[in-house]
C-alpha cells in the first residue's frame, strides 16, 4: 500500500515537473505552446482570404493568377504600406513628392490595376478560344516582368527614403557634435 502511494506521488511529481520544464523551455525560446499554428508557405492562396493593406484590386482580376504572382502582389502591398506611411509624414510636413515617388505612385495606383485587367481579359479570351498554353505562359511572363518592374521601382524609392533619413540623422549628429 505504501509502495503504491509513493509510486503515485512520484508519478504525479514527475508529470508536474516535466510539464513545468516543457513550458519553461518554450518560454526561454520565446514561444507559447499551442498558440502558434504552422502555415505552409507553399500552400495555394485563396483569393477570398487575401487581405490588402493598401492595394485596391478587383478580385475578379486576381482569378487565375499563380501563387507566385499573388505573393508578389502581397509583397508590393506591404512595401506600399511602408511607402504610404512615409508619404503621410511628408504631407504632414507639407513637403512635395520626388519624381521617382510620383512615378511609383502612378504605376501602383493606375497602371497595376490596368495590367491586371488586361491579363484577366487575355486569359478569358484565350480560354474561350482554346488557344494553346504557350500564349498564356507568355502573358504570365509579361505580367511577372511588369510586377518585377513595379516592385523594383518601389524598392528603389524605399531605399532612397532610407538613405535620406540616414543622411538627416548624420547631419543632426554632426550639428550636435559641433555645438559642444
GROMACS .gro file of C-alpha atoms in nm:
model
  180
    1UNK     CA    1   0.000   0.000   0.000
    2UNK     CA    2   0.283   0.238   0.090
    3UNK     CA    3   0.466   0.148  -0.231
    4UNK     CA    4   0.157   0.226  -0.440
    5UNK     CA    5   0.117   0.562  -0.265
    6UNK     CA    6   0.484   0.650  -0.311
    7UNK     CA    7   0.464   0.540  -0.677
    8UNK     CA    8   0.155   0.756  -0.738
    9UNK     CA    9   0.313   1.060  -0.571
   10UNK     CA   10   0.634   1.006  -0.771
   11UNK     CA   11   0.442   0.975  -1.099
   12UNK     CA   12   0.242   1.291  -1.029
   13UNK     CA   13   0.559   1.479  -0.929
   14UNK     CA   14   0.744   1.368  -1.245
   15UNK     CA   15   0.445   1.465  -1.461
   16UNK     CA   16   0.415   1.806  -1.292
   17UNK     CA   17   0.789   1.884  -1.313
   18UNK     CA   18   0.804   1.761  -1.672
   19UNK     CA   19   0.516   1.984  -1.776
   20UNK     CA   20   0.666   2.286  -1.596
   21UNK     CA   21   1.004   2.220  -1.758
   22UNK     CA   22   0.845   2.188  -2.101
   23UNK     CA   23   0.668   2.524  -2.061
   24UNK     CA   24   0.984   2.686  -1.922
   25UNK     CA   25   1.177   2.563  -2.225
   26UNK     CA   26   0.918   2.720  -2.455
   27UNK     CA   27   0.927   3.047  -2.258
   28UNK     CA   28   1.306   3.058  -2.296
   29UNK     CA   29   1.267   3.003  -2.671
   30UNK     CA   30   1.005   3.281  -2.682
   31UNK     CA   31   0.707   3.075  -2.793
   32UNK     CA   32   0.382   2.975  -2.629
   33UNK     CA   33   0.280   2.608  -2.665
   34UNK     CA   34  -0.041   2.557  -2.858
   35UNK     CA   35  -0.067   2.918  -2.979
   36UNK     CA   36   0.139   2.911  -3.296
   37UNK     CA   37  -0.018   2.748  -3.598
   38UNK     CA   38   0.201   2.630  -3.883
   39UNK     CA   39   0.112   2.770  -4.222
   40UNK     CA   40   0.266   2.608  -4.524
   41UNK     CA   41   0.428   2.884  -4.733
   42UNK     CA   42   0.377   2.678  -5.048
   43UNK     CA   43   0.006   2.623  -4.987
   44UNK     CA   44  -0.223   2.773  -5.251
   45UNK     CA   45  -0.357   3.115  -5.161
   46UNK     CA   46  -0.731   3.169  -5.154
   47UNK     CA   47  -0.829   3.497  -5.315
   48UNK     CA   48  -1.126   3.531  -5.083
   49UNK     CA   49  -0.893   3.521  -4.781
   50UNK     CA   50  -0.631   3.765  -4.910
   51UNK     CA   51  -0.619   4.088  -4.717
   52UNK     CA   52  -0.474   4.400  -4.872
   53UNK     CA   53  -0.330   4.684  -4.667
   54UNK     CA   54  -0.326   4.949  -4.938
   55UNK     CA   55  -0.393   4.795  -5.279
   56UNK     CA   56  -0.747   4.810  -5.408
   57UNK     CA   57  -0.771   4.539  -5.669
   58UNK     CA   58  -1.069   4.387  -5.843
   59UNK     CA   59  -1.096   4.032  -5.702
   60UNK     CA   60  -1.217   3.905  -6.041
   61UNK     CA   61  -0.889   4.018  -6.198
   62UNK     CA   62  -0.697   3.810  -5.947
   63UNK     CA   63  -0.867   3.489  -6.062
   64UNK     CA   64  -0.625   3.264  -6.244
   65UNK     CA   65  -0.309   3.427  -6.107
   66UNK     CA   66  -0.046   3.184  -5.986
   67UNK     CA   67   0.055   3.170  -5.620
   68UNK     CA   68   0.387   3.333  -5.707
   69UNK     CA   69   0.211   3.631  -5.865
   70UNK     CA   70  -0.029   3.661  -5.573
   71UNK     CA   71   0.259   3.652  -5.326
   72UNK     CA   72   0.441   3.915  -5.529
   73UNK     CA   73   0.131   4.134  -5.517
   74UNK     CA   74   0.124   4.088  -5.139
   75UNK     CA   75   0.491   4.193  -5.118
   76UNK     CA   76   0.414   4.502  -5.325
   77UNK     CA   77   0.122   4.576  -5.092
   78UNK     CA   78   0.344   4.554  -4.782
   79UNK     CA   79   0.606   4.780  -4.937
   80UNK     CA   80   0.332   5.018  -5.045
   81UNK     CA   81   0.206   5.039  -4.686
   82UNK     CA   82   0.554   5.145  -4.577
   83UNK     CA   83   0.571   5.397  -4.863
   84UNK     CA   84   0.227   5.535  -4.778
   85UNK     CA   85   0.324   5.594  -4.416
   86UNK     CA   86   0.626   5.790  -4.540
   87UNK     CA   87   0.404   5.991  -4.776
   88UNK     CA   88   0.169   6.070  -4.490
   89UNK     CA   89   0.457   6.213  -4.289
   90UNK     CA   90   0.556   6.421  -4.595
   91UNK     CA   91   0.203   6.555  -4.620
   92UNK     CA   92   0.211   6.644  -4.250
   93UNK     CA   93   0.533   6.842  -4.309
   94UNK     CA   94   0.399   6.996  -4.635
   95UNK     CA   95   0.682   6.851  -4.844
   96UNK     CA   96   0.646   6.759  -5.211
   97UNK     CA   97   0.697   6.414  -5.361
   98UNK     CA   98   1.005   6.346  -5.569
   99UNK     CA   99   0.968   6.245  -5.931
  100UNK     CA  100   1.054   5.880  -5.854
  101UNK     CA  101   0.794   5.871  -5.576
  102UNK     CA  102   0.531   6.023  -5.805
  103UNK     CA  103   0.605   5.770  -6.080
  104UNK     CA  104   0.595   5.477  -5.835
  105UNK     CA  105   0.262   5.605  -5.704
  106UNK     CA  106   0.125   5.635  -6.060
  107UNK     CA  107   0.242   5.283  -6.153
  108UNK     CA  108   0.089   5.127  -5.845
  109UNK     CA  109  -0.246   5.302  -5.838
  110UNK     CA  110  -0.313   5.345  -6.211
  111UNK     CA  111  -0.106   5.103  -6.413
  112UNK     CA  112  -0.114   4.799  -6.184
  113UNK     CA  113  -0.495   4.763  -6.194
  114UNK     CA  114  -0.484   4.819  -6.572
  115UNK     CA  115  -0.220   4.547  -6.615
  116UNK     CA  116  -0.418   4.300  -6.405
  117UNK     CA  117  -0.734   4.379  -6.604
  118UNK     CA  118  -0.551   4.329  -6.934
  119UNK     CA  119  -0.409   3.997  -6.817
  120UNK     CA  120  -0.752   3.888  -6.695
  121UNK     CA  121  -0.916   3.971  -7.029
  122UNK     CA  122  -0.638   3.795  -7.225
  123UNK     CA  123  -0.679   3.491  -7.006
  124UNK     CA  124  -1.056   3.488  -7.057
  125UNK     CA  125  -1.016   3.532  -7.432
  126UNK     CA  126  -0.761   3.252  -7.458
  127UNK     CA  127  -0.976   3.016  -7.254
  128UNK     CA  128  -1.280   3.082  -7.473
  129UNK     CA  129  -1.084   3.027  -7.793
  130UNK     CA  130  -0.893   2.727  -7.655
  131UNK     CA  131  -0.563   2.886  -7.753
  132UNK     CA  132  -0.252   2.690  -7.659
  133UNK     CA  133  -0.078   2.726  -7.326
  134UNK     CA  134   0.227   2.892  -7.484
  135UNK     CA  135   0.043   3.222  -7.526
  136UNK     CA  136  -0.091   3.202  -7.171
  137UNK     CA  137   0.261   3.137  -7.047
  138UNK     CA  138   0.391   3.434  -7.244
  139UNK     CA  139   0.119   3.660  -7.099
  140UNK     CA  140   0.201   3.536  -6.749
  141UNK     CA  141   0.571   3.606  -6.803
  142UNK     CA  142   0.489   3.957  -6.925
  143UNK     CA  143   0.279   4.022  -6.616
  144UNK     CA  144   0.557   3.883  -6.393
  145UNK     CA  145   0.807   4.116  -6.563
  146UNK     CA  146   0.577   4.413  -6.512
  147UNK     CA  147   0.527   4.326  -6.144
  148UNK     CA  148   0.903   4.284  -6.107
  149UNK     CA  149   0.948   4.631  -6.256
  150UNK     CA  150   0.696   4.788  -6.022
  151UNK     CA  151   0.846   4.613  -5.721
  152UNK     CA  152   1.199   4.719  -5.823
  153UNK     CA  153   1.084   5.080  -5.865
  154UNK     CA  154   0.917   5.071  -5.524
  155UNK     CA  155   1.232   4.917  -5.371
  156UNK     CA  156   1.442   5.198  -5.522
  157UNK     CA  157   1.212   5.463  -5.378
  158UNK     CA  158   1.217   5.298  -5.034
  159UNK     CA  159   1.599   5.275  -5.046
  160UNK     CA  160   1.621   5.646  -5.133
  161UNK     CA  161   1.387   5.728  -4.846
  162UNK     CA  162   1.601   5.523  -4.608
  163UNK     CA  163   1.920   5.689  -4.735
  164UNK     CA  164   1.759   6.031  -4.690
  165UNK     CA  165   1.669   5.952  -4.328
  166UNK     CA  166   2.021   5.825  -4.259
  167UNK     CA  167   2.160   6.146  -4.406
  168UNK     CA  168   1.930   6.359  -4.192
  169UNK     CA  169   2.039   6.172  -3.878
  170UNK     CA  170   2.406   6.211  -3.968
  171UNK     CA  171   2.363   6.583  -4.031
  172UNK     CA  172   2.190   6.627  -3.697
  173UNK     CA  173   2.466   6.431  -3.520
  174UNK     CA  174   2.735   6.648  -3.683
  175UNK     CA  175   2.543   6.957  -3.580
  176UNK     CA  176   2.516   6.838  -3.220
  177UNK     CA  177   2.885   6.744  -3.216
  178UNK     CA  178   2.985   7.095  -3.330
  179UNK     CA  179   2.774   7.255  -3.058
  180UNK     CA  180   2.982   7.111  -2.773
   0.00000   0.00000   0.00000
